Coordinates of C-alpha atoms and ligand atoms in Angstrom, one line a residue:
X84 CA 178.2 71.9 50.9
X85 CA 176.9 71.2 47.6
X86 CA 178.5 71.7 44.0
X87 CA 180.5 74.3 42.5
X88 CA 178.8 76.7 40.4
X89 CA 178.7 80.5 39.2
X90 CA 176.3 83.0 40.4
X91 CA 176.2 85.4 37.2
X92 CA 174.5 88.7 38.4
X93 CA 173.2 91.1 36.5
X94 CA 172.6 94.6 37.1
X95 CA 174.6 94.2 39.9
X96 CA 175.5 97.6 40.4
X97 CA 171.7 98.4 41.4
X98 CA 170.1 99.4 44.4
X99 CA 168.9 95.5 45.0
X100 CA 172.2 94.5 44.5
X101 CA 174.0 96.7 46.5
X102 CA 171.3 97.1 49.8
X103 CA 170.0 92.9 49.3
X104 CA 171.8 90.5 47.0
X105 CA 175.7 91.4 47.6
X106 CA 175.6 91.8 51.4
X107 CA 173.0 88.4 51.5
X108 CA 175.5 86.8 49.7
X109 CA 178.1 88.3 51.6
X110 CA 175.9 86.9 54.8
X111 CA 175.6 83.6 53.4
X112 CA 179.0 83.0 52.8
X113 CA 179.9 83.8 56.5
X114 CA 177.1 81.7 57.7
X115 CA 179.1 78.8 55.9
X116 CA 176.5 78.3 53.1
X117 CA 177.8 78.8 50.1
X118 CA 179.9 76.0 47.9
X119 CA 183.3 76.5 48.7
X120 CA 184.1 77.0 44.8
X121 CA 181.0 79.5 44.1
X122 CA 182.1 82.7 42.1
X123 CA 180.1 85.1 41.7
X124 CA 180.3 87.3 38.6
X125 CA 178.9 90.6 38.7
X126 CA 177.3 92.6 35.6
X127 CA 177.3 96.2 35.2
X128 CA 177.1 98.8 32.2
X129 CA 180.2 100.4 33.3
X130 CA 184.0 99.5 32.3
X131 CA 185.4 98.8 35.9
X132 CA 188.6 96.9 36.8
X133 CA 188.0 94.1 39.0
X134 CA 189.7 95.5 41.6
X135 CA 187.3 98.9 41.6
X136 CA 184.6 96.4 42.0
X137 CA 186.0 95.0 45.2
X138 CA 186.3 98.5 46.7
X139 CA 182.7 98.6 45.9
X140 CA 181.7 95.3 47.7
X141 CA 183.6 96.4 50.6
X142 CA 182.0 99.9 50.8
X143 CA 178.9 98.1 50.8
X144 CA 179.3 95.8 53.4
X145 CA 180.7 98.2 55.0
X146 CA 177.7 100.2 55.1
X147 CA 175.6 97.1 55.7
X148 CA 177.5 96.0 59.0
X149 CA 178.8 98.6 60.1
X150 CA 182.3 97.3 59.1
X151 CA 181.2 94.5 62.1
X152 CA 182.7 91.2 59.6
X153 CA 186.2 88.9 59.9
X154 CA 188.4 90.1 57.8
X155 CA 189.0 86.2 57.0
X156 CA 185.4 86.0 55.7
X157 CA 185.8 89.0 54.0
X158 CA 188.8 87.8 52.2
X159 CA 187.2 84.7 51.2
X160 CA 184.2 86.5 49.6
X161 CA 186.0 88.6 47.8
X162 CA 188.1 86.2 46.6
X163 CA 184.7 85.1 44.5
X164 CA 183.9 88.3 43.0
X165 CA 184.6 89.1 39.5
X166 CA 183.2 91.4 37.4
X167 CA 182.3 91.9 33.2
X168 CA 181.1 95.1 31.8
X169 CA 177.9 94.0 29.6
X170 CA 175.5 96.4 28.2
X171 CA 172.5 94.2 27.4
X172 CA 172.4 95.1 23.9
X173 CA 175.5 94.7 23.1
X174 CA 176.3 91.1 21.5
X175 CA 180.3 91.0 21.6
X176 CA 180.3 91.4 25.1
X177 CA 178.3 88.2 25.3
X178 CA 180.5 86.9 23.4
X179 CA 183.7 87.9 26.1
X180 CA 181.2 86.7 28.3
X181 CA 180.8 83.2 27.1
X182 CA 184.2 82.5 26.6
X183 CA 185.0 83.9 30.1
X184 CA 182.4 81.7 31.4
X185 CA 182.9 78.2 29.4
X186 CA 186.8 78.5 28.1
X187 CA 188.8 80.5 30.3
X188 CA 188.4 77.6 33.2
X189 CA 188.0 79.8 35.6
X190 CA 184.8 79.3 36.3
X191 CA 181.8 76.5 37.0
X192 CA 180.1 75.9 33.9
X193 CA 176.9 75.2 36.0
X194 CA 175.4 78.5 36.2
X195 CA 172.7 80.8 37.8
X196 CA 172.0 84.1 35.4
X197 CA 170.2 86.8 38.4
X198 CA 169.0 88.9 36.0
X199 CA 168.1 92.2 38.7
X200 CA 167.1 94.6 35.4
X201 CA 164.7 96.6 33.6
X202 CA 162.3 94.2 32.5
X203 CA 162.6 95.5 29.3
X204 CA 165.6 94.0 29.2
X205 CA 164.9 90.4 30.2
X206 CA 164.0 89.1 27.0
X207 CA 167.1 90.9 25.1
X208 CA 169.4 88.8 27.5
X209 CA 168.2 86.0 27.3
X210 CA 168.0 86.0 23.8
X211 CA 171.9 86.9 23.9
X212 CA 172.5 84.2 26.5
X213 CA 171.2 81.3 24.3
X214 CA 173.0 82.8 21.1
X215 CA 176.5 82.6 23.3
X216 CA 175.4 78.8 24.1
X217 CA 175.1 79.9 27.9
X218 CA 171.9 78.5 27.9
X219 CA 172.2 74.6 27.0
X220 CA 172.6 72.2 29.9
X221 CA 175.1 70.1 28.1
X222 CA 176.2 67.9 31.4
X223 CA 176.0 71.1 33.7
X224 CA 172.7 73.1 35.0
X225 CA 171.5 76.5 33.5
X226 CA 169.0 78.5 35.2
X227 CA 167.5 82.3 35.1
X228 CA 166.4 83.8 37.8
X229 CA 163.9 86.7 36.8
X230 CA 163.0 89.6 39.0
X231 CA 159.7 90.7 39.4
X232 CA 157.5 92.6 37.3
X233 CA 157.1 89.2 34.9
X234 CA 155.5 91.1 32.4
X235 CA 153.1 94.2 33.5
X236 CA 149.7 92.9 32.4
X237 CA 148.7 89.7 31.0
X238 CA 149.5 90.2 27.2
X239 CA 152.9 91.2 28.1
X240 CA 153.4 88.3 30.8
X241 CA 152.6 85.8 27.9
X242 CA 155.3 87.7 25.3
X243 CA 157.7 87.1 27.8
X244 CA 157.2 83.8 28.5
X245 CA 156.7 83.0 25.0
X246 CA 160.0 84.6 24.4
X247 CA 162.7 82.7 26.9
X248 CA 160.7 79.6 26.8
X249 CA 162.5 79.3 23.1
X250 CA 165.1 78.8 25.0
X251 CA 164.5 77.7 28.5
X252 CA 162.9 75.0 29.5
X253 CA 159.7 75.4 32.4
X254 CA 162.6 74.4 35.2
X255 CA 165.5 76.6 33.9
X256 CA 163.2 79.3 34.7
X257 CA 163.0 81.0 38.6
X258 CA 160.1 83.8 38.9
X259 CA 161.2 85.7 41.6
X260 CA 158.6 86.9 44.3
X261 CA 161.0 87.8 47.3
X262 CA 158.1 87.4 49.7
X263 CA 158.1 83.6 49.3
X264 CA 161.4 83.4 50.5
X265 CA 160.1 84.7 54.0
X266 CA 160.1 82.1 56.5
X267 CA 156.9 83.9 57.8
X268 CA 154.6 83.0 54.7
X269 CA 156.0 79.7 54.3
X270 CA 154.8 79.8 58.2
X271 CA 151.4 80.3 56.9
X272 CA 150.7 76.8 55.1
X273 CA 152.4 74.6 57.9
X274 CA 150.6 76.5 60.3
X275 CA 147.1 75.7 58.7
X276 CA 148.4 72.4 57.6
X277 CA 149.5 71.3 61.1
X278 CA 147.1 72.1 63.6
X279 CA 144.1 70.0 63.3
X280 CA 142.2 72.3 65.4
X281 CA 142.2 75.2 62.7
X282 CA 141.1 72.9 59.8
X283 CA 137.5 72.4 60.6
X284 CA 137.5 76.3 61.1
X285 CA 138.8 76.8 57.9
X286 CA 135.6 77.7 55.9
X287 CA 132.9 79.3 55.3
X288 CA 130.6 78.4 58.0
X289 CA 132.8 80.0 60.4
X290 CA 134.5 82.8 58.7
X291 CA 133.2 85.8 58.2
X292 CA 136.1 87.8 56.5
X293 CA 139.5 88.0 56.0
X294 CA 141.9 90.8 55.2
X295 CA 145.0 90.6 54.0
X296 CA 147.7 93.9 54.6
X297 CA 150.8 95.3 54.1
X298 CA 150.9 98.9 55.0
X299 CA 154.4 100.8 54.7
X300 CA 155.7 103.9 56.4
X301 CA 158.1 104.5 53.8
X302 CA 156.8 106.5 50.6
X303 CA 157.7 105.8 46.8
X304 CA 161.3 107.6 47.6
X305 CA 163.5 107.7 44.5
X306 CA 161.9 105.3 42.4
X307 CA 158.8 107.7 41.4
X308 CA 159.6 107.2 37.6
X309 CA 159.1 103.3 38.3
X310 CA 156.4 103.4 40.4
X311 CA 154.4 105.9 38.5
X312 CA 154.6 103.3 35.7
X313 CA 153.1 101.0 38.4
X314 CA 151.3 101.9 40.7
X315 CA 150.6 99.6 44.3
X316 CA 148.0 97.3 42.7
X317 CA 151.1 95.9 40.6
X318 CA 153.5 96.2 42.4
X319 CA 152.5 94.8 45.4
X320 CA 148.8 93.1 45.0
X321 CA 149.7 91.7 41.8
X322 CA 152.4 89.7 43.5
X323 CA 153.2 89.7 47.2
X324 CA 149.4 89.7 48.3
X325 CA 147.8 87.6 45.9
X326 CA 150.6 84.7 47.2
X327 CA 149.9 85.5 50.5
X328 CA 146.1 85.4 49.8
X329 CA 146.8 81.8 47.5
X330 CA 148.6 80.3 50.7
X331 CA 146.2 81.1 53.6
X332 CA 142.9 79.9 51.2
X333 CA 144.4 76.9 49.2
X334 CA 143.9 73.2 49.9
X335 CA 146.0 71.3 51.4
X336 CA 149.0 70.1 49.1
X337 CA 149.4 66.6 48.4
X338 CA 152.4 67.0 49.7
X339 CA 155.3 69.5 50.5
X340 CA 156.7 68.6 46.9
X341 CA 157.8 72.3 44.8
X342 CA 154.8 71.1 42.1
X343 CA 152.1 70.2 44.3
X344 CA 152.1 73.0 46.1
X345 CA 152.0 75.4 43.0
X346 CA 149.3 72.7 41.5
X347 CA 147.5 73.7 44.3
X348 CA 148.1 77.7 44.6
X349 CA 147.4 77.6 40.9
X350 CA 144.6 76.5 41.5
X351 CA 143.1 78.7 44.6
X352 CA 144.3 82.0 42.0
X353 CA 142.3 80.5 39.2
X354 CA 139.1 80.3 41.6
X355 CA 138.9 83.7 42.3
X356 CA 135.8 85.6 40.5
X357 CA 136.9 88.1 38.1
X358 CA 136.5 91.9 39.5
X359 CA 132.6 93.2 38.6
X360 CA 134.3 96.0 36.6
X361 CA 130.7 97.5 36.0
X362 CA 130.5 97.8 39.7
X363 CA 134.6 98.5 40.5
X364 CA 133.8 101.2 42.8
X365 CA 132.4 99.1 45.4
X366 CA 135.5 96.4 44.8
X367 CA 138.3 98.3 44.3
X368 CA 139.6 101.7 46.2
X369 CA 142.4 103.7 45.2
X370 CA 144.4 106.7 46.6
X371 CA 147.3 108.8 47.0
X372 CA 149.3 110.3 49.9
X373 CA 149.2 113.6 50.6
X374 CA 152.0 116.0 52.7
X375 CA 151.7 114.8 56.5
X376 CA 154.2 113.5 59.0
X377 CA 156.1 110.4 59.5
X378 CA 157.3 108.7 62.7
X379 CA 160.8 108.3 61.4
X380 CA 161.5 111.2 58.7
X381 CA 159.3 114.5 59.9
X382 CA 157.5 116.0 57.5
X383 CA 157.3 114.5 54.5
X384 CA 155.9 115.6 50.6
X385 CA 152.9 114.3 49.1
X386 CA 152.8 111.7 46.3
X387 CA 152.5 114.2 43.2
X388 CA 154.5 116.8 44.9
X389 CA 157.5 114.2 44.7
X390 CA 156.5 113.0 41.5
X391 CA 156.1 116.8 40.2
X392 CA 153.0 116.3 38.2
X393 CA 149.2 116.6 39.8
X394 CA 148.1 114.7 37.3
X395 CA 148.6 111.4 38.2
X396 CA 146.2 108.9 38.8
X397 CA 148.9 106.1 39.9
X398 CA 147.8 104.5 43.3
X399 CA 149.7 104.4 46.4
X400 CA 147.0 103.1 48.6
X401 CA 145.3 100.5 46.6
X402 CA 142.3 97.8 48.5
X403 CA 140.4 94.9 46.5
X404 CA 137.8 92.9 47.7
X405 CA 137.9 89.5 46.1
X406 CA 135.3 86.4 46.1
X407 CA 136.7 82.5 46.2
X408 CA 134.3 80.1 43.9
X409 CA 134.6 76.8 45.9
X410 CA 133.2 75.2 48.2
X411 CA 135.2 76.3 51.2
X412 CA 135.2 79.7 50.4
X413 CA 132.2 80.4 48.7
X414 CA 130.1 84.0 49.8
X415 CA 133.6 85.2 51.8
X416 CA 135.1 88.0 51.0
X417 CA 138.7 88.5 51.4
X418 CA 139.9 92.3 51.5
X419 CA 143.5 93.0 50.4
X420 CA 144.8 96.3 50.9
X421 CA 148.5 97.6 50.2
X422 CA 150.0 101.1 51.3
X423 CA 152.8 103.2 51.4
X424 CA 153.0 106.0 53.4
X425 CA 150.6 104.7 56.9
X426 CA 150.6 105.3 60.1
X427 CA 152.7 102.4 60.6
X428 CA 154.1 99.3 59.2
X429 CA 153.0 96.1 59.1
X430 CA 152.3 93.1 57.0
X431 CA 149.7 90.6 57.9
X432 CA 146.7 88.2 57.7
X433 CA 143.5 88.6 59.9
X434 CA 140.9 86.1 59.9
X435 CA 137.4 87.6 61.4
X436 CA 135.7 84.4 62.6
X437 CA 131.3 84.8 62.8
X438 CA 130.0 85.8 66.4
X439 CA 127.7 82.3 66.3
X440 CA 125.2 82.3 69.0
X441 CA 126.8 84.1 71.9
X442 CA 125.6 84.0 75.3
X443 CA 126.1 87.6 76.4
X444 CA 125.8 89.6 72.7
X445 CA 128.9 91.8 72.4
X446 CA 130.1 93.4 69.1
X447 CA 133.7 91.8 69.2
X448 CA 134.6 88.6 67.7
X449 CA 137.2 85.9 67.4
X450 CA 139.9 87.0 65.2
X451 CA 142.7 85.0 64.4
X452 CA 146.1 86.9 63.0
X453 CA 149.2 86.3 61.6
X454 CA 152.0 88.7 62.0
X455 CA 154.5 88.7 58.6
X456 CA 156.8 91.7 59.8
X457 CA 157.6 94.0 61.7
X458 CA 157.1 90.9 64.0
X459 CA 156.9 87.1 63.3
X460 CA 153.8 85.7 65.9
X461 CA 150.2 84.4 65.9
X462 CA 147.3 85.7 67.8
X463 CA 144.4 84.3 68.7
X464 CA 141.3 87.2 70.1
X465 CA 138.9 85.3 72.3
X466 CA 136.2 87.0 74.9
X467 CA 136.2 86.2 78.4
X468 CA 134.7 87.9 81.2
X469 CA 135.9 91.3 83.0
X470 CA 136.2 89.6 86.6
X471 CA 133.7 91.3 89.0
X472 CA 130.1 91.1 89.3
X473 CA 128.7 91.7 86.0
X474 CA 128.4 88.3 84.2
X475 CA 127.8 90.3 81.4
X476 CA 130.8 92.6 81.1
X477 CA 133.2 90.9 78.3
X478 CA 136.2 92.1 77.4
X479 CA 139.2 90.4 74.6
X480 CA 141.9 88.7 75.6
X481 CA 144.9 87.8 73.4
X482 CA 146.8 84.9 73.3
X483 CA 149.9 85.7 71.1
X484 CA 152.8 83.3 70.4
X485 CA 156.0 84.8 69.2
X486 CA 156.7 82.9 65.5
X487 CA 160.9 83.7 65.6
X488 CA 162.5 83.8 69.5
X489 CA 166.0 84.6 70.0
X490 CA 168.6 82.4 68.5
X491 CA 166.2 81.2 66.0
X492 CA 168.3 81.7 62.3
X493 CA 168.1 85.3 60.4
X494 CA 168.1 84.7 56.5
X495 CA 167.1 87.2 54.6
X496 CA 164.3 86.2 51.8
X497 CA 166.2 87.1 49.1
X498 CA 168.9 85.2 50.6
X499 CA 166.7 81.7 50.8
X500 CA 166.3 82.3 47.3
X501 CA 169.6 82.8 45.9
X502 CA 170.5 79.4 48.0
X503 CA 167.3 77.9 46.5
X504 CA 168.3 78.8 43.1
X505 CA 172.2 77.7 43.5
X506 CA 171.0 74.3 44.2
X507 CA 167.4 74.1 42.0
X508 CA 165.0 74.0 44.9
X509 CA 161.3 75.9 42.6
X510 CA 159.6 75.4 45.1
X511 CA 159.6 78.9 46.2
X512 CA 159.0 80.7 43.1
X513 CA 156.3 81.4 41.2
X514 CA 155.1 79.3 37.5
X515 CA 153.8 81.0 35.0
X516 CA 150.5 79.9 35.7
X517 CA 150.2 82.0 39.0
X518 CA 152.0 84.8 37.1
X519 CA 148.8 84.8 34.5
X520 CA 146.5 84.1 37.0
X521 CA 147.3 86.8 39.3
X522 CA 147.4 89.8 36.3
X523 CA 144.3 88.5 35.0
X524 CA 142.6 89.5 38.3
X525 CA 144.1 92.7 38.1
X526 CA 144.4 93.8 34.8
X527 CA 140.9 94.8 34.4
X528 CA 141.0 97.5 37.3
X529 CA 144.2 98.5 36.3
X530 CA 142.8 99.4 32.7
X531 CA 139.7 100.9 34.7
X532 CA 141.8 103.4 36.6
X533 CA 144.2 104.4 34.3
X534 CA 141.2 105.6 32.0
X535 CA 139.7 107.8 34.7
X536 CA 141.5 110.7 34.9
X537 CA 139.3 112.2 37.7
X538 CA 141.8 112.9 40.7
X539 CA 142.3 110.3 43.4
X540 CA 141.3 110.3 46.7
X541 CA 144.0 112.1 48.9
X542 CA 145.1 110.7 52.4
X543 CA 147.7 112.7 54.4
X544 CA 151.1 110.5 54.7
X545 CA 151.5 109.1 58.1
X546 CA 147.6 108.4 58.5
X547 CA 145.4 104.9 58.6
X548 CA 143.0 103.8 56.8
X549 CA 140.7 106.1 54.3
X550 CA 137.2 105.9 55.6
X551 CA 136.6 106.2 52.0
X552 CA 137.9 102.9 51.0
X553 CA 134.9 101.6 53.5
X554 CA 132.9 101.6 50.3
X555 CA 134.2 97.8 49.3
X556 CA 133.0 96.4 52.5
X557 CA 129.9 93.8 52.4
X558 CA 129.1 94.5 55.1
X559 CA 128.5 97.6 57.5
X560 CA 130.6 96.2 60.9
X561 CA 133.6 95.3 58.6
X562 CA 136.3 97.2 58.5
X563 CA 140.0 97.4 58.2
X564 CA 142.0 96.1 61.3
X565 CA 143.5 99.5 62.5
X566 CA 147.0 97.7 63.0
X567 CA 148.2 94.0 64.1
X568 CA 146.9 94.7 67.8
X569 CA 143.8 95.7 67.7
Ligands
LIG108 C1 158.7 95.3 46.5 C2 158.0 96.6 46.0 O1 158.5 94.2 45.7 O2 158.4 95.0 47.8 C3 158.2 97.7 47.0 O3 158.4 96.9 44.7 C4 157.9 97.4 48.4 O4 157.5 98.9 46.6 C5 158.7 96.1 48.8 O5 158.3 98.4 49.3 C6 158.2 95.6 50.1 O6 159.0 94.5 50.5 P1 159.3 94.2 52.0 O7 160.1 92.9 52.0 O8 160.1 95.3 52.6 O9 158.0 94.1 52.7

C-alpha cells in the first residue's frame, strides 16, 4: 500500500483545506488508500494544541458527511494528524519544523510540502524549506506541490520558477490544476485515442467549430478581494480551459508515459496563434453579472454591488476565440467561454461537425459532446427522419452514453492528486512549459482590459449567454450551445 511518508500541508486551516483536502484525505483513508504510516502535518498561522486541531478535523468531517464515518476510520485518521504553527516568514519556526520533521523520528523523512497559500508566499517557503535542508533528497523523496495561480502573468510565472528551481529540481515540483485530476478530462484523450472511428473525423475537413465551457451558477461569493485581482480569464481560462482545450486538439501521445503526454500538450498550447490584440474585440468578450435570480439562492447581488466598487473592470463572464496553426486544425476556431453566475451549470466540450452535402438541407448538424460535470456522458447529435410521410421532415436524435454508472469509484480530483503526489505519479500536473504557454495566450488581453476602464457589459445573474459576446463568432450560424442538451 506503498511507502511511508509525510503529507506536510500548508495553509491548512483554509477554505480548500477544510471543504477539499482534509475530508479527501479523510475519504482516502477510509477507502483504504493511504500508506498505513502516512502522517499528515498540518500548517497554520495560529498557535493551536494538537488536540484543538483534531476537534477541528472532526467538525469538518463532520460537516462533510453528515457525521455518516466509522468511528474506527475516524480514529485511525486522526491518529495521523499533527499540527505546527508556521508563519511563512518566520524562520525559527522552520527551524522547529525541520527538527520535528527529520530528528524527532516521528515522522517519514520522505515528504510532500502542499503548499494551499497566497502565492505570494510560495517563493518565501520554499526558500525557508531548502535553508532547513527540507528540501534535499538525501536517500528519501522531497516534493512541492504548488496550488494554482503559478505566477499571474508570464513575467511573474518565470520569477517563480526561477526562484524554487534553485532549489528543486523539474520533478520535485507538482503544478497543481485540480481539473486534471478529473477522471472526466482524463476521459477525453482515451476517448479520442480509442475509438478509431473518431480519428479520421478529427480535423479540419470535418469540423467546423468547437466550443469549450464551463458556466457556474455560483457567483464570486466571499473571495471578491481574490477574484477582483483576477478576474475569469485567469482564473479559469488560463488554466482549467486551456487544458481541457490542449487535451481534446493534441496528437496522439507516443504513449500514456507522464512526459509524453505533456511533450505533446506542450506542444498543441505552443501552436495556438497569439490573440490579434489590434482586433481583440472580435476575439475576446468580457462581462459582468448583474442583480438577477438564481435557481438555488433567490435573489442574488450583482458583481460590483458585492464587490462595493462600480468601478471595476474585472470579468466574470469571459469568451476567447482561438486559431490552432497545424495541419489538423488549421482555419478552426475553437471558442472557450468561462462564467459565473449562468443560468445553469455545466462544464463541457462540443464539437460542431460541417453539414457536408446533405440530402434534405436542414440547418442542424452533427454535434458531438462531452459532458465534464454536472454529469459524466458523451453524446452523439445525428438527423434522421420524423416518421410519417414527409421524407423531408428531419428532426435530431441523440445518442448519449452515461461516462460514470452506479458503483463506478467516486474520487474526488483533488484527491487523485494528493495520491498522485504521495507516490510521484506528474503525469497529471502541469510543467512549466504549459504554465508559460498558457499566460502567454492570455496575457495580452488581460493587459488590454485592465487598461480600458470603459464599463463592462452587464448580464443579469442567472441568465445565458450575452448576445453580445456573438461578436467573436466567424461565422453568423455559430453560436454558443445554450446548455449540454441542446
Ligand atoms: C477554481 C476557480 O480553480 O475552479 C474557481 O478558482 C472555480 O473560481 C473552480 O469556481 C471551479 O472548479 P470546479 O471543480 O467546481 O469546476
Amino acid at each position: 500500500m506503498g511507502e511511508n511518508s509525510t503529507l506536510v500541508l500548508f495553509g491548512a486551516r483554509g477554505n480548500l483545506a477544510k471543504i477539499k483536502l482534509i475530508p479527501g484525505l479523510f475519504h482516502l483513508d477510509e477507502s483504504g488508500k493511504l500508506p498505513e504510516g502516512m502522517k499528515i502535518l498540518s500548517i497554520g498561522r495560529q498557535k493551536i494544541e494538537d488536540d484543538v486541531w483534531k476537534a477541528e478535523i472532526k467538525e469538518m468531517l463532520d460537516v462533510k458527511f453528515k457525521k455518516k464515518y466509522e468511528k474506527n476510520v475516524f480514529d485511525r485518521f486522526i491518529a495521523r494528524n499533527f499540527y505546527h504553527a508556521n508563519e511563512p516568514e518566520d524562520p525559527e519556526a522552520f527551524k522547529r519544523l525541520s527538527n520535528k520533521l527529520l530528528n524527532s523520528g516521528d515522522f517519514s523523512k520522505n515528504i510532500a510540502f502542499f503548499l494551499s497559500v497566497r502565492p505570494s508566499d510560495f517563493s518565501t517557503i520554499v526558500d525557508q524549506l531548502a535553508a532547513e535542508n527540507l528540501l534535499k533528497e538525501d536517500g528519501f523523496w522531497k516534493r512541492v506541490l504548488i496550488e494554482k495561480p503559478f505566477g499571474t502573468n508570464l513575467e511573474t510565472a518565470i520569477e517563480l520558477q526561477k526562484s524554487i528551481s534553485r532549489h528543486l529540481a523539474e520533478t520535485q515540483i507538482y503544478r497543481i490544476d485540480h481539473y486534471l485530476g478529473k477522471s472526466a478530462l482524463q476521459n477525453i484523450l482515451m476517448t479520442r485515442f480509442n475509438n478509431a472511428i473518431l480519428e479520421p473525423l478529427w480535423n479540419k475537413n470535418y469540423i467546423d467549430h468547437i466550443q469549450i465551457t464551463n458556466h457556474e451558477t455560483l457567483g464570486v461569493g466571499e473571495r471578491t478581494t481574490f477574484y477582483d485581482s483576477t478576474g475569469a480569464l485567469r482564473d479559469m481560462i488560463q488554466s482549467h480551459l486551456l487544458q481541457m482545450l490542449a487535451l481534446t486538439a493534441m496528437e496522439k501521445p507516443a504513449s500514456l508515459n507522464p512526459d509524453d503526454i505533456r511533450k505533446e500538450k506542450i506542444k498543441l498550447l505552443e501552436s495556438i496563434n497569439p490573440i490579434p490584440i489590434n482586433e481583440i474585440e472580435k476575439n475576446a468578450f468580457r462581462a459582468q453579472y448583474s442583480k438577477g435570480t438564481s435557481n438555488s439562492e433567490g435573489n442574488v447581488l450583482g458583481y460590483l454591488e458585492e464587490l462595493g466598487d462600480d468601478k471595476s473592470v474585472v470579468e466574470t463572464y469571459a469568451a476567447l476565440k482561438l486559431f490552432i496553426n497545424n495541419e489538423r486544425w488549421n482555419g478552426v476556431p475553437i471558442y472557450l467561454r468561462t462564467a459565473k453566475r449562468m443560468h445553469e451549470a455545466g462544464t463541457y466540450i462540443s464539437i460542431k461537425f460541417k453539414n457536408k452535402d446533405d440530402l434534405v438541407k436542414t440547418d442542424k448538424s452533427n454535434w458531438l459532446v462531452i459532458s465534464i460535470q454536472p454529469r459524466e456522458s458523451t453524446h452523439f447529435e445525428i438527423q434522421t427522419k420524423t416518421p410519417g410521410l414527409d421524407d423531408s421532415l428531419m428532426r435530431t436524435t441523440r445518442l448519449e452514453g452515461l461516462n460514470r454508472i452506479d458503483g463506478d469509484e467516486t474520487i474526488d480530483s483533488y484527491e487523485t492528486l494528493m495520491l498522485d503526489l504521495m507516490s510521484g505519479n506528474q503525469s497529471r500536473f502541469l510543467h512549466i512549459d504549459e504554465v508559460k504557454a498558457a499566460w502567454s495566450l492570455v496575457d495580452p488581453v488581460i493587459v488590454e482590459w485592465v487598461k480600458d476602464k470603459n464599463k463592462v457589459h452587464q448580464y443579469p445573474s442567472g441568465s445565458g449567454d450575452p448576445i453580445e459576446s456573438k461578436i467573436i463568432f466567424e461565422n453568423p450560424d455559430q453560436f454558443w450551445r445554450k446548455s449540454i442538451n441542446n
